[in-house]
Every structure is written in structure tokens, then in C-alpha cells.
Amino acid sequence: MDWSLTASLLAERDTRPIVVMDRRGRIELANGAFTSLLGRPREELLGRRWTDVCTPREHGREVGQALRAIFTSAETRLETEVLTRDGERLSVELDVAAVGRPPLRLVAIVTRASPPLSVPERTVVPEPARDPHRDLSYEISTELSSFGTLKAVWTSGEARQEEMVGQPCFGAFAHRDAPCLDCPLTVAAPASWPNTIVRQAAEHAEGYEVVTATPTGAGTARVSVHTIRDETLSGLFEAKVRRMAHAARLSEREGDVLRYLALGRSPADISTVLGITERTVKFHQSNLLRKLGAETRYDLLRLFF
């Protein structure tokens, strides 16, 4: 029986956040409830030590010692803090037990999770309402004396509130006093229009923004902003891996190794995630590099991106 497959199926049916770790504290399995609790995709967790990815740095040594001690004791209840992807701290209670035959694994079940720890209150300045996941486009002035002044604003193809017209775009959307440093209208002159740049999304959104600028006439330009969410990026990444694997005729296991190499994982991490030896990982790595025409894993990253 495939232990990892059975454990994964059972964990996904459980509504409680569950994690399985090896003796080194590396995460081998994280169910959907746990990834939702931390707001992290599995790719950021698998193969990483619990103390490196889930625990605040100042508690790392203490938590690591507590996890190692469980291998020589019965089921233990552990109260600690975990970090979400946004850097917020959750106070959690874990039921942790060492299970199976040697090599033993740790199964940690989150039985209680409090809201994020409170932070000092601060004065909040009202901001223009904006859904961070809706497409945005606007027309601005490109005249030197009035650069960035909004002339019209649309979201998802519909007209936006008129009260934003007349404000500078960098003030209305980026809360800046001057044009954005990566503005596609002010960076080095492109060979042709439209000009497109990609940047990390604003603090209130996840993913990346694709910003395209096109002159629309004398002294005006149209700017479009499309937000690509993290889940969309994950889908694009998986599609890229499958296309490269298919084109190079990689085996299923070679495709698995390719996926984690592209994420920057080490052979040791990959061996933990896939449940194979590090020597086997390096064997598959050598084969897939040869099939893809890359000499090193760093050449592979250049091919991939």
C-alpha cells in the first residue's frame, strides 16, 4: 500500500488542519485545511522544515527541541505560534504524535487556532474603493505640467466613479506624491507601443500586476492594469512544467523532479517531498537536464523562465 497516498487521502477528508513531518521536521504532507489556515500553497511548505516556514524565528529553537522530544514520548499537546503568508501570527494548539514503523513520522493536528495577534491601533486614511482583483484602466494626461492627471477611469470595462477624475493616478492608486518609478510611460523609451511592465501587486492584493501603457493622442495615454492572482500563477507554472516535460519526453518521475527544481528546491528537499533517496533525485536530475539540453540546474532555470 502506498503510505503517502493513503495518508494524503485521509488528511484531505479531515476538516482539521493536519501536517505530517519526518524526523528532521521537514513537512511531507499538508492538507487543504492547513494551507488555508496559513494562506500558503503546498509548494511553499513541502520539503521545508516546520521551524523554517511556520515558526517565528525567535521561537525556532524551542519549537524544534519540542518536536524532536516527541519521538521519545507519547502524544503531546503543544501550544505555539505559526506565521501566515502575510506575516500575521496565529496562536495554535497542536496535538502531535510520532506514528508508524521506523522511520517514524510526526503527525500534527491543529485543534485550536486563535485570530491573528492584535497590533496597536493606527489612524487609517480613507482610500478610494478598489477591488484588487478587478481589471483597471484609465486615461491620463502626459503633459509635463499635469502628468498623471486622471481624465477617465474604468474597472472591468465599466465606467468608474467620477470623483477620481482630476486626481493624479500615482496618488489615487499608489498613494505616492510623485509618478511611480516603474511607470511604463516614463521608463526607457520602448521600441514600440504599447509598453508593458510587470510588478508585484499592491499591499492589499496578492500576485502581480501587468501594466500596459499606450499613447492615445497628443498629451494623453491609456493605462491598463491586470492583476494575476497567485492561484493563476500556480496554474501557469504547472502548465509550463507539463509542456516542457512533454516536449522533452520526460518520465513522470523526471517531471516531478523538474517541478521542484524549477521552484529552487535542493535535492535533499525533493527527496523528502517525493519519498525517494537523494541519490535517486540526482539521477533523475541528470537525465532531465540532458533531455532538456541544459548542463546545470541553473541553465534549467534560464530555460524555464
GROMACS .gro file of C-alpha atoms in nm:
model
  305
    1MET     CA    1   0.000   0.000   0.000
    2ASP     CA    2   0.125   0.348  -0.085
    3TRP     CA    3   0.150   0.511   0.261
    4SER     CA    4   0.186   0.866   0.131
    5LEU     CA    5  -0.118   0.835  -0.099
    6THR     CA    6  -0.333   0.681   0.175
    7ALA     CA    7  -0.229   0.945   0.429
    8SER     CA    8  -0.296   1.224   0.178
    9LEU     CA    9  -0.646   1.098   0.101
   10LEU     CA   10  -0.733   1.061   0.470
   11ALA     CA   11  -0.593   1.404   0.558
   12GLU     CA   12  -0.786   1.579   0.281
   13ARG     CA   13  -1.112   1.435   0.413
   14ASP     CA   14  -1.045   1.584   0.756
   15THR     CA   15  -1.161   1.940   0.817
   16ARG     CA   16  -0.888   1.995   1.078
   17PRO     CA   17  -0.551   2.135   0.967
   18ILE     CA   18  -0.306   1.842   0.951
   19VAL     CA   19   0.068   1.822   0.879
   20VAL     CA   20   0.298   1.519   0.856
   21MET     CA   21   0.674   1.567   0.918
   22ASP     CA   22   0.981   1.345   0.906
   23ARG     CA   23   1.239   1.312   1.185
   24ARG     CA   24   1.414   1.629   1.070
   25GLY     CA   25   1.093   1.827   1.094
   26ARG     CA   26   1.056   1.853   0.717
   27ILE     CA   27   0.694   1.875   0.601
   28GLU     CA   28   0.594   1.577   0.389
   29LEU     CA   29   0.219   1.638   0.377
   30ALA     CA   30  -0.009   1.936   0.444
   31ASN     CA   31  -0.382   1.907   0.387
   32GLY     CA   32  -0.605   2.175   0.239
   33ALA     CA   33  -0.728   2.293   0.579
   34PHE     CA   34  -0.369   2.367   0.686
   35THR     CA   35  -0.272   2.551   0.366
   36SER     CA   36  -0.589   2.759   0.401
   37LEU     CA   37  -0.509   2.839   0.765
   38LEU     CA   38  -0.167   2.978   0.672
   39GLY     CA   39  -0.267   3.113   0.331
   40ARG     CA   40   0.027   2.927   0.175
   41PRO     CA   41   0.029   2.696  -0.128
   42ARG     CA   42   0.168   2.347  -0.073
   43GLU     CA   43   0.473   2.429  -0.286
   44GLU     CA   44   0.591   2.669  -0.014
   45LEU     CA   45   0.558   2.406   0.259
   46LEU     CA   46   0.656   2.063   0.127
   47GLY     CA   47   1.016   1.971   0.191
   48ARG     CA   48   1.072   2.268   0.424
   49ARG     CA   49   1.134   2.243   0.797
   50TRP     CA   50   0.838   2.341   1.016
   51THR     CA   51   1.064   2.572   1.217
   52ASP     CA   52   1.184   2.747   0.899
   53VAL     CA   53   0.850   2.815   0.734
   54CYS     CA   54   0.583   2.807   1.008
   55THR     CA   55   0.752   2.924   1.329
   56PRO     CA   56   0.853   3.283   1.422
   57ARG     CA   57   1.232   3.300   1.420
   58GLU     CA   58   1.270   3.370   1.792
   59HIS     CA   59   1.077   3.051   1.877
   60GLY     CA   60   1.252   2.825   1.623
   61ARG     CA   61   1.498   2.656   1.859
   62GLU     CA   62   1.241   2.598   2.132
   63VAL     CA   63   0.983   2.450   1.892
   64GLY     CA   64   1.247   2.236   1.718
   65GLN     CA   65   1.351   2.083   2.051
   66ALA     CA   66   0.987   2.018   2.144
   67LEU     CA   67   0.921   1.838   1.814
   68ARG     CA   68   1.232   1.620   1.848
   69ALA     CA   69   1.134   1.525   2.203
   70ILE     CA   70   0.802   1.384   2.080
   71PHE     CA   71   0.983   1.093   1.914
   72THR     CA   72   1.069   0.961   2.260
   73SER     CA   73   0.738   1.039   2.429
   74ALA     CA   74   0.368   0.974   2.392
   75GLU     CA   75   0.121   1.206   2.221
   76THR     CA   76   0.196   1.564   2.315
   77ARG     CA   77  -0.006   1.882   2.315
   78LEU     CA   78   0.199   2.180   2.204
   79GLU     CA   79   0.098   2.545   2.223
   80THR     CA   80   0.291   2.769   1.984
   81GLU     CA   81   0.262   3.036   1.716
   82VAL     CA   82   0.258   2.996   1.340
   83LEU     CA   83   0.314   3.252   1.067
   84THR     CA   84   0.068   3.311   0.785
   85ARG     CA   85   0.189   3.406   0.439
   86ASP     CA   86   0.108   3.769   0.520
   87GLY     CA   87   0.334   3.759   0.827
   88GLU     CA   88   0.050   3.751   1.079
   89ARG     CA   89   0.089   3.533   1.387
   90LEU     CA   90  -0.169   3.276   1.489
   91SER     CA   91  -0.168   3.120   1.834
   92VAL     CA   92  -0.234   2.748   1.781
   93GLU     CA   93  -0.267   2.433   1.985
   94LEU     CA   94  -0.125   2.116   1.827
   95ASP     CA   95  -0.184   1.751   1.907
   96VAL     CA   96   0.141   1.589   1.791
   97ALA     CA   97   0.227   1.219   1.787
   98ALA     CA   98   0.504   1.001   1.643
   99VAL     CA   99   0.342   0.727   1.433
  100GLY     CA  100   0.430   0.433   1.209
  101ARG     CA  101   0.723   0.199   1.196
  102PRO     CA  102   1.080   0.329   1.176
  103PRO     CA  103   1.145   0.572   1.031
  104LEU     CA  104   0.875   0.735   1.243
  105ARG     CA  105   0.685   1.041   1.130
  106LEU     CA  106   0.521   1.322   1.325
  107VAL     CA  107   0.153   1.389   1.271
  108ALA     CA  108   0.045   1.734   1.392
  109ILE     CA  109  -0.323   1.826   1.412
  110VAL     CA  110  -0.424   2.187   1.481
  111THR     CA  111  -0.702   2.161   1.740
  112ARG     CA  112  -0.733   2.533   1.810
  113ALA     CA  113  -0.628   2.848   1.628
  114SER     CA  114  -0.689   3.198   1.758
  115PRO     CA  115  -0.729   3.508   1.541
  116PRO     CA  116  -0.408   3.697   1.447
  117LEU     CA  117  -0.245   3.870   1.743
  118SER     CA  118  -0.365   4.226   1.781
  119VAL     CA  119  -0.146   4.515   1.675
  120PRO     CA  120  -0.152   4.874   1.802
  121GLU     CA  121  -0.430   5.077   1.650
  122ARG     CA  122  -0.334   5.337   1.395
  123THR     CA  123  -0.512   5.610   1.213
  124VAL     CA  124  -0.649   5.486   0.884
  125VAL     CA  125  -0.678   5.730   0.597
  126PRO     CA  126  -0.979   5.654   0.374
  127GLU     CA  127  -0.871   5.521   0.035
  128PRO     CA  128  -1.057   5.506  -0.293
  129ALA     CA  129  -1.253   5.180  -0.308
  130ARG     CA  130  -1.085   4.929  -0.531
  131ASP     CA  131  -1.128   4.557  -0.574
  132PRO     CA  132  -0.765   4.439  -0.606
  133HIS     CA  133  -0.870   4.153  -0.833
  134ARG     CA  134  -1.064   4.358  -1.091
  135ASP     CA  135  -0.904   4.486  -1.406
  136LEU     CA  136  -0.843   4.861  -1.409
  137SER     CA  137  -0.786   5.103  -1.693
  138TYR     CA  138  -0.764   5.480  -1.704
  139GLU     CA  139  -0.674   5.768  -1.928
  140ILE     CA  140  -0.425   6.028  -1.806
  141SER     CA  141  -0.254   6.344  -1.915
  142THR     CA  142   0.105   6.307  -2.032
  143GLU     CA  143   0.171   6.682  -2.043
  144LEU     CA  144   0.471   6.777  -1.829
  145SER     CA  145   0.275   7.022  -1.614
  146SER     CA  146  -0.014   6.781  -1.543
  147PHE     CA  147   0.142   6.438  -1.588
  148GLY     CA  148  -0.072   6.158  -1.447
  149THR     CA  149  -0.391   6.361  -1.402
  150LEU     CA  150  -0.686   6.125  -1.442
  151LYS     CA  151  -0.926   6.205  -1.724
  152ALA     CA  152  -1.136   5.888  -1.706
  153VAL     CA  153  -1.131   5.561  -1.510
  154TRP     CA  154  -1.280   5.221  -1.586
  155THR     CA  155  -1.288   4.890  -1.397
  156SER     CA  156  -1.360   4.565  -1.582
  157GLY     CA  157  -1.485   4.768  -1.877
  158GLU     CA  158  -1.737   4.976  -1.680
  159ALA     CA  159  -1.721   5.348  -1.600
  160ARG     CA  160  -1.584   5.431  -1.257
  161GLN     CA  161  -1.682   5.699  -1.007
  162GLU     CA  162  -1.630   6.047  -1.144
  163GLU     CA  163  -1.485   6.184  -0.820
  164MET     CA  164  -1.148   6.029  -0.908
  165VAL     CA  165  -1.118   6.234  -1.225
  166GLY     CA  166  -0.872   6.519  -1.176
  167GLN     CA  167  -0.655   6.335  -0.923
  168PRO     CA  168  -0.302   6.219  -1.012
  169CYS     CA  169  -0.302   5.845  -1.090
  170PHE     CA  170   0.002   5.783  -0.870
  171GLY     CA  171  -0.177   5.942  -0.577
  172ALA     CA  172  -0.514   5.773  -0.633
  173PHE     CA  173  -0.382   5.420  -0.688
  174ALA     CA  174  -0.029   5.404  -0.540
  175HIS     CA  175  -0.061   5.669  -0.266
  176ARG     CA  176   0.253   5.845  -0.387
  177ASP     CA  177   0.345   6.212  -0.421
  178ALA     CA  178   0.531   6.156  -0.747
  179PRO     CA  179   0.498   5.926  -1.051
  180CYS     CA  180   0.580   5.559  -0.992
  181LEU     CA  181   0.943   5.471  -1.065
  182ASP     CA  182   0.837   5.183  -1.291
  183CYS     CA  183   0.567   5.376  -1.479
  184PRO     CA  184   0.559   5.232  -1.835
  185LEU     CA  185   0.524   5.587  -1.969
  186THR     CA  186   0.841   5.721  -1.805
  187VAL     CA  187   1.085   5.428  -1.815
  188ALA     CA  188   1.332   5.397  -2.102
  189ALA     CA  189   1.156   5.464  -2.432
  190PRO     CA  190   1.030   5.135  -2.579
  191ALA     CA  191   1.097   5.029  -2.937
  192SER     CA  192   0.724   5.031  -2.998
  193TRP     CA  193   0.395   5.087  -2.819
  194PRO     CA  194   0.216   4.959  -2.619
  195ASN     CA  195   0.477   4.927  -2.342
  196THR     CA  196   0.421   4.666  -2.069
  197ILE     CA  197   0.584   4.615  -1.729
  198VAL     CA  198   0.520   4.353  -1.459
  199ARG     CA  199   0.538   4.436  -1.088
  200GLN     CA  200   0.432   4.293  -0.754
  201ALA     CA  201   0.073   4.376  -0.669
  202ALA     CA  202  -0.009   4.641  -0.411
  203GLU     CA  203  -0.014   4.554  -0.040
  204HIS     CA  204  -0.388   4.493  -0.040
  205ALA     CA  205  -0.367   4.238  -0.324
  206GLU     CA  206  -0.184   3.916  -0.398
  207GLY     CA  207   0.006   3.818  -0.709
  208TYR     CA  208   0.140   4.052  -0.976
  209GLU     CA  209   0.017   4.339  -1.188
  210VAL     CA  210   0.066   4.358  -1.564
  211VAL     CA  211   0.064   4.729  -1.653
  212THR     CA  212   0.033   4.836  -2.018
  213ALA     CA  213   0.052   5.195  -2.144
  214THR     CA  214  -0.044   5.326  -2.489
  215PRO     CA  215  -0.044   5.689  -2.611
  216THR     CA  216  -0.396   5.780  -2.729
  217GLY     CA  217  -0.334   6.125  -2.868
  218ALA     CA  218  -0.147   6.447  -2.815
  219GLY     CA  219  -0.089   6.475  -2.442
  220THR     CA  220  -0.293   6.167  -2.333
  221ALA     CA  221  -0.235   5.797  -2.277
  222ARG     CA  222  -0.436   5.490  -2.177
  223VAL     CA  223  -0.306   5.267  -1.895
  224SER     CA  224  -0.443   4.919  -1.824
  225VAL     CA  225  -0.371   4.719  -1.510
  226HIS     CA  226  -0.446   4.348  -1.496
  227THR     CA  227  -0.390   4.157  -1.170
  228ILE     CA  228  -0.274   3.796  -1.192
  229ARG     CA  229  -0.355   3.610  -0.873
  230ASP     CA  230  -0.125   3.360  -0.707
  231GLU     CA  231  -0.353   3.070  -0.799
  232THR     CA  232  -0.338   3.177  -1.164
  233LEU     CA  233   0.042   3.194  -1.146
  234SER     CA  234   0.043   2.846  -0.994
  235GLY     CA  235  -0.169   2.720  -1.284
  236LEU     CA  236   0.062   2.883  -1.539
  237PHE     CA  237   0.363   2.729  -1.366
  238GLU     CA  238   0.210   2.381  -1.375
  239ALA     CA  239   0.120   2.424  -1.742
  240LYS     CA  240   0.478   2.529  -1.821
  241VAL     CA  241   0.617   2.224  -1.638
  242ARG     CA  242   0.383   1.988  -1.824
  243ARG     CA  243   0.467   2.143  -2.162
  244MET     CA  244   0.842   2.119  -2.103
  245ALA     CA  245   0.811   1.763  -1.973
  246HIS     CA  246   0.601   1.657  -2.272
  247ALA     CA  247   0.829   1.823  -2.527
  248ALA     CA  248   1.141   1.657  -2.377
  249ARG     CA  249   0.963   1.322  -2.328
  250LEU     CA  250   1.036   1.317  -1.956
  251SER     CA  251   0.914   1.031  -1.742
  252GLU     CA  252   0.653   1.103  -1.474
  253ARG     CA  253   0.916   1.099  -1.200
  254GLU     CA  254   1.151   1.322  -1.401
  255GLY     CA  255   0.860   1.565  -1.440
  256ASP     CA  256   0.810   1.566  -1.063
  257VAL     CA  257   1.178   1.644  -1.006
  258LEU     CA  258   1.165   1.917  -1.275
  259ARG     CA  259   0.875   2.086  -1.094
  260TYR     CA  260   1.066   2.120  -0.767
  261LEU     CA  261   1.395   2.211  -0.932
  262ALA     CA  262   1.215   2.498  -1.104
  263LEU     CA  263   1.093   2.609  -0.761
  264GLY     CA  264   1.456   2.626  -0.646
  265ARG     CA  265   1.439   2.324  -0.415
  266SER     CA  266   1.755   2.128  -0.330
  267PRO     CA  267   1.791   1.753  -0.397
  268ALA     CA  268   1.757   1.695  -0.021
  269ASP     CA  269   1.424   1.882  -0.014
  270ILE     CA  270   1.299   1.698  -0.322
  271SER     CA  271   1.390   1.359  -0.176
  272THR     CA  272   1.177   1.440   0.130
  273VAL     CA  273   0.878   1.555  -0.075
  274LEU     CA  274   0.884   1.264  -0.321
  275GLY     CA  275   0.984   0.997  -0.068
  276ILE     CA  276   1.291   0.882  -0.262
  277THR     CA  277   1.662   0.895  -0.187
  278GLU     CA  278   1.871   1.200  -0.265
  279ARG     CA  279   2.084   0.981  -0.493
  280THR     CA  280   1.775   0.891  -0.695
  281VAL     CA  281   1.679   1.259  -0.719
  282LYS     CA  282   2.023   1.341  -0.861
  283PHE     CA  283   1.990   1.053  -1.109
  284HIS     CA  284   1.657   1.191  -1.239
  285GLN     CA  285   1.802   1.542  -1.240
  286SER     CA  286   2.091   1.432  -1.459
  287ASN     CA  287   1.855   1.262  -1.705
  288LEU     CA  288   1.612   1.551  -1.734
  289LEU     CA  289   1.890   1.807  -1.777
  290ARG     CA  290   2.030   1.600  -2.065
  291LYS     CA  291   1.688   1.569  -2.230
  292LEU     CA  292   1.625   1.944  -2.196
  293GLY     CA  293   1.971   2.037  -2.325
  294ALA     CA  294   2.081   2.203  -2.002
  295GLU     CA  295   2.419   2.145  -1.839
  296THR     CA  296   2.330   2.253  -1.485
  297ARG     CA  297   2.018   2.323  -1.282
  298TYR     CA  298   2.091   2.694  -1.324
  299ASP     CA  299   2.080   2.653  -1.704
  300LEU     CA  300   1.747   2.483  -1.646
  301LEU     CA  301   1.610   2.789  -1.467
  302ARG     CA  302   1.715   3.010  -1.758
  303LEU     CA  303   1.535   2.775  -1.997
  304PHE     CA  304   1.229   2.770  -1.776
  305PHE     CA  305   1.192   3.143  -1.727
   0.00000   0.00000   0.00000
